[in-house]
Structures are given as structure tokens and as C-alpha cells.
Amino acid sequence: MENQTPQPAQTVQQSQPQAQPQFAPNRISDRELIEKIYTSVERTRKYFLWTMIITIVIFVLPLIAMAFILPTFISTLTSQYGGISQLGF
């Protein structure tokens, strides 16, 4: 027996002309589309920024305020109950 190694199959490359896309003259150019997309992305970024700012103002700042107000309220409340407990209730 002869030692035969299989030969790789040779592919035939056919050169086909590349079809260039035909654009109608009234179509928007790529640059104009990119500018519109950029404008839309910037608008969306600003919406997210303001959403974050409003979330901080509505949620986080009241929590910080409660850290200062709540101890004073608890102190006042316990002093009132301290006076009642001395009466024997």
C-alpha cells in the first residue's frame, strides 16, 4: 500500500463584481443620520442626568434630613414620656 495523504480541496474563487448601493438623491446622507442619532443620544443622556438629580433630591436628601431631625424628635418624645412615667402610669 502506498502512503497517500489527502490533499486539501482547492476552492475556486470566482470574482463577482461588488454591487454598489444606489441611493436616491433625496435620501438622507450618513453624516446627517449620525448627527440626528448624536442629538437623540445627548437628549437621552440629559434625561437620565435629570432623573438621577431628581431622585437624589426626592429620596436621598430627606434621608439625610431625617438623620438630623429624628434624634431631636426622639429626645423630645422620651422626655415627655419620662414625665408621664413619674406620675405612675
mmCIF file with all atom_site columns, C-alpha atoms in Angstrom:
data_model
loop_
_atom_site.group_PDB
_atom_site.id
_atom_site.type_symbol
_atom_site.label_atom_id
_atom_site.label_alt_id
_atom_site.label_comp_id
_atom_site.label_asym_id
_atom_site.label_entity_id
_atom_site.label_seq_id
_atom_site.pdbx_PDB_ins_code
_atom_site.Cartn_x
_atom_site.Cartn_y
_atom_site.Cartn_z
_atom_site.occupancy
_atom_site.B_iso_or_equiv
_atom_site.pdbx_formal_charge
_atom_site.auth_seq_id
_atom_site.auth_comp_id
_atom_site.auth_asym_id
_atom_site.auth_atom_id
_atom_site.pdbx_PDB_model_num
ATOM 1  C CA . MET A 1 1  ? 0.000   0.000  0.000  1.00 0.00 ? 1  MET A CA 1
ATOM 2  C CA . GLU A 1 2  ? 1.146   3.398  -0.782 1.00 0.00 ? 2  GLU A CA 1
ATOM 3  C CA . ASN A 1 3  ? 1.080   6.026  1.896  1.00 0.00 ? 3  ASN A CA 1
ATOM 4  C CA . GLN A 1 4  ? -1.185  8.679  0.434  1.00 0.00 ? 4  GLN A CA 1
ATOM 5  C CA . THR A 1 5  ? -2.040  11.838 2.283  1.00 0.00 ? 5  THR A CA 1
ATOM 6  C CA . PRO A 1 6  ? -5.278  13.513 1.390  1.00 0.00 ? 6  PRO A CA 1
ATOM 7  C CA . GLN A 1 7  ? -4.847  16.774 -0.449 1.00 0.00 ? 7  GLN A CA 1
ATOM 8  C CA . PRO A 1 8  ? -6.875  19.745 0.727  1.00 0.00 ? 8  PRO A CA 1
ATOM 9  C CA . ALA A 1 9  ? -9.692  20.619 -1.581 1.00 0.00 ? 9  ALA A CA 1
ATOM 10 C CA . GLN A 1 10 ? -8.940  23.675 -3.614 1.00 0.00 ? 10 GLN A CA 1
ATOM 11 C CA . THR A 1 11 ? -11.653 26.231 -3.645 1.00 0.00 ? 11 THR A CA 1
ATOM 12 C CA . VAL A 1 12 ? -12.483 28.056 -6.776 1.00 0.00 ? 12 VAL A CA 1
ATOM 13 C CA . GLN A 1 13 ? -12.772 31.748 -6.195 1.00 0.00 ? 13 GLN A CA 1
ATOM 14 C CA . GLN A 1 14 ? -14.976 33.487 -8.601 1.00 0.00 ? 14 GLN A CA 1
ATOM 15 C CA . SER A 1 15 ? -14.630 37.183 -8.849 1.00 0.00 ? 15 SER A CA 1
ATOM 16 C CA . GLN A 1 16 ? -18.037 38.700 -8.821 1.00 0.00 ? 16 GLN A CA 1
ATOM 17 C CA . PRO A 1 17 ? -18.433 42.417 -9.198 1.00 0.00 ? 17 PRO A CA 1
ATOM 18 C CA . GLN A 1 18 ? -19.359 44.133 -5.955 1.00 0.00 ? 18 GLN A CA 1
ATOM 19 C CA . ALA A 1 19 ? -22.745 45.766 -6.207 1.00 0.00 ? 19 ALA A CA 1
ATOM 20 C CA . GLN A 1 20 ? -22.601 49.362 -5.089 1.00 0.00 ? 20 GLN A CA 1
ATOM 21 C CA . PRO A 1 21 ? -25.731 50.510 -3.281 1.00 0.00 ? 21 PRO A CA 1
ATOM 22 C CA . GLN A 1 22 ? -27.691 53.014 -5.247 1.00 0.00 ? 22 GLN A CA 1
ATOM 23 C CA . PHE A 1 23 ? -29.099 55.807 -3.142 1.00 0.00 ? 23 PHE A CA 1
ATOM 24 C CA . ALA A 1 24 ? -31.832 58.058 -4.293 1.00 0.00 ? 24 ALA A CA 1
ATOM 25 C CA . PRO A 1 25 ? -30.839 61.719 -4.324 1.00 0.00 ? 25 PRO A CA 1
ATOM 26 C CA . ASN A 1 26 ? -33.484 62.625 -1.737 1.00 0.00 ? 26 ASN A CA 1
ATOM 27 C CA . ARG A 1 27 ? -32.193 60.143 0.857  1.00 0.00 ? 27 ARG A CA 1
ATOM 28 C CA . ILE A 1 28 ? -30.522 61.411 3.973  1.00 0.00 ? 28 ILE A CA 1
ATOM 29 C CA . SER A 1 29 ? -26.762 61.102 3.968  1.00 0.00 ? 29 SER A CA 1
ATOM 30 C CA . ASP A 1 30 ? -24.892 59.051 6.545  1.00 0.00 ? 30 ASP A CA 1
ATOM 31 C CA . ARG A 1 31 ? -23.490 62.165 8.173  1.00 0.00 ? 31 ARG A CA 1
ATOM 32 C CA . GLU A 1 32 ? -26.940 63.646 8.673  1.00 0.00 ? 32 GLU A CA 1
ATOM 33 C CA . LEU A 1 33 ? -28.132 60.375 10.180 1.00 0.00 ? 33 LEU A CA 1
ATOM 34 C CA . ILE A 1 34 ? -25.179 60.284 12.558 1.00 0.00 ? 34 ILE A CA 1
ATOM 35 C CA . GLU A 1 35 ? -25.879 63.876 13.621 1.00 0.00 ? 35 GLU A CA 1
ATOM 36 C CA . LYS A 1 36 ? -29.524 63.030 14.306 1.00 0.00 ? 36 LYS A CA 1
ATOM 37 C CA . ILE A 1 37 ? -28.511 59.957 16.308 1.00 0.00 ? 37 ILE A CA 1
ATOM 38 C CA . TYR A 1 38 ? -25.987 62.022 18.283 1.00 0.00 ? 38 TYR A CA 1
ATOM 39 C CA . THR A 1 39 ? -28.646 64.634 19.044 1.00 0.00 ? 39 THR A CA 1
ATOM 40 C CA . SER A 1 40 ? -31.029 61.922 20.213 1.00 0.00 ? 40 SER A CA 1
ATOM 41 C CA . VAL A 1 41 ? -28.365 60.280 22.392 1.00 0.00 ? 41 VAL A CA 1
ATOM 42 C CA . GLU A 1 42 ? -27.454 63.598 24.006 1.00 0.00 ? 42 GLU A CA 1
ATOM 43 C CA . ARG A 1 43 ? -31.116 64.301 24.747 1.00 0.00 ? 43 ARG A CA 1
ATOM 44 C CA . THR A 1 44 ? -31.470 60.846 26.329 1.00 0.00 ? 44 THR A CA 1
ATOM 45 C CA . ARG A 1 45 ? -28.303 61.410 28.376 1.00 0.00 ? 45 ARG A CA 1
ATOM 46 C CA . LYS A 1 46 ? -29.744 64.664 29.728 1.00 0.00 ? 46 LYS A CA 1
ATOM 47 C CA . TYR A 1 47 ? -32.994 62.889 30.643 1.00 0.00 ? 47 TYR A CA 1
ATOM 48 C CA . PHE A 1 48 ? -31.028 60.297 32.621 1.00 0.00 ? 48 PHE A CA 1
ATOM 49 C CA . LEU A 1 49 ? -28.986 63.031 34.314 1.00 0.00 ? 49 LEU A CA 1
ATOM 50 C CA . TRP A 1 50 ? -32.082 64.934 35.417 1.00 0.00 ? 50 TRP A CA 1
ATOM 51 C CA . THR A 1 51 ? -33.767 61.715 36.531 1.00 0.00 ? 51 THR A CA 1
ATOM 52 C CA . MET A 1 52 ? -30.774 60.986 38.760 1.00 0.00 ? 52 MET A CA 1
ATOM 53 C CA . ILE A 1 53 ? -30.757 64.538 40.165 1.00 0.00 ? 53 ILE A CA 1
ATOM 54 C CA . ILE A 1 54 ? -34.497 64.450 40.912 1.00 0.00 ? 54 ILE A CA 1
ATOM 55 C CA . THR A 1 55 ? -34.120 61.019 42.537 1.00 0.00 ? 55 THR A CA 1
ATOM 56 C CA . ILE A 1 56 ? -31.398 62.361 44.806 1.00 0.00 ? 56 ILE A CA 1
ATOM 57 C CA . VAL A 1 57 ? -33.445 65.419 45.741 1.00 0.00 ? 57 VAL A CA 1
ATOM 58 C CA . ILE A 1 58 ? -36.643 63.473 46.416 1.00 0.00 ? 58 ILE A CA 1
ATOM 59 C CA . PHE A 1 59 ? -35.188 60.389 48.119 1.00 0.00 ? 59 PHE A CA 1
ATOM 60 C CA . VAL A 1 60 ? -31.663 60.895 49.443 1.00 0.00 ? 60 VAL A CA 1
ATOM 61 C CA . LEU A 1 61 ? -31.897 64.431 50.832 1.00 0.00 ? 61 LEU A CA 1
ATOM 62 C CA . PRO A 1 62 ? -34.932 63.612 53.024 1.00 0.00 ? 62 PRO A CA 1
ATOM 63 C CA . LEU A 1 63 ? -32.997 60.640 54.429 1.00 0.00 ? 63 LEU A CA 1
ATOM 64 C CA . ILE A 1 64 ? -30.117 62.930 55.339 1.00 0.00 ? 64 ILE A CA 1
ATOM 65 C CA . ALA A 1 65 ? -32.539 65.427 56.886 1.00 0.00 ? 65 ALA A CA 1
ATOM 66 C CA . MET A 1 66 ? -34.140 62.659 58.937 1.00 0.00 ? 66 MET A CA 1
ATOM 67 C CA . ALA A 1 67 ? -30.724 61.779 60.360 1.00 0.00 ? 67 ALA A CA 1
ATOM 68 C CA . PHE A 1 68 ? -30.686 65.221 61.987 1.00 0.00 ? 68 PHE A CA 1
ATOM 69 C CA . ILE A 1 69 ? -34.395 65.631 62.776 1.00 0.00 ? 69 ILE A CA 1
ATOM 70 C CA . LEU A 1 70 ? -35.153 62.162 64.150 1.00 0.00 ? 70 LEU A CA 1
ATOM 71 C CA . PRO A 1 71 ? -32.760 62.281 67.153 1.00 0.00 ? 71 PRO A CA 1
ATOM 72 C CA . THR A 1 72 ? -34.247 65.613 68.253 1.00 0.00 ? 72 THR A CA 1
ATOM 73 C CA . PHE A 1 73 ? -37.767 64.236 67.890 1.00 0.00 ? 73 PHE A CA 1
ATOM 74 C CA . ILE A 1 74 ? -36.915 61.071 69.834 1.00 0.00 ? 74 ILE A CA 1
ATOM 75 C CA . SER A 1 75 ? -35.274 63.122 72.589 1.00 0.00 ? 75 SER A CA 1
ATOM 76 C CA . THR A 1 76 ? -38.354 65.325 72.928 1.00 0.00 ? 76 THR A CA 1
ATOM 77 C CA . LEU A 1 77 ? -40.685 62.327 72.852 1.00 0.00 ? 77 LEU A CA 1
ATOM 78 C CA . THR A 1 78 ? -38.785 60.382 75.518 1.00 0.00 ? 78 THR A CA 1
ATOM 79 C CA . SER A 1 79 ? -38.608 63.411 77.787 1.00 0.00 ? 79 SER A CA 1
ATOM 80 C CA . GLN A 1 80 ? -42.404 63.737 77.549 1.00 0.00 ? 80 GLN A CA 1
ATOM 81 C CA . TYR A 1 81 ? -42.893 60.060 78.374 1.00 0.00 ? 81 TYR A CA 1
ATOM 82 C CA . GLY A 1 82 ? -40.369 60.365 81.186 1.00 0.00 ? 82 GLY A CA 1
ATOM 83 C CA . GLY A 1 83 ? -42.626 62.936 82.873 1.00 0.00 ? 83 GLY A CA 1
ATOM 84 C CA . ILE A 1 84 ? -45.664 60.696 82.470 1.00 0.00 ? 84 ILE A CA 1
ATOM 85 C CA . SER A 1 85 ? -43.865 57.659 83.894 1.00 0.00 ? 85 SER A CA 1
ATOM 86 C CA . GLN A 1 86 ? -43.047 59.598 87.083 1.00 0.00 ? 86 GLN A CA 1
ATOM 87 C CA . LEU A 1 87 ? -46.772 60.068 87.677 1.00 0.00 ? 87 LEU A CA 1
ATOM 88 C CA . GLY A 1 88 ? -47.196 56.331 87.997 1.00 0.00 ? 88 GLY A CA 1
ATOM 89 C CA . PHE A 1 89 ? -48.725 55.375 84.661 1.00 0.00 ? 89 PHE A CA 1
#
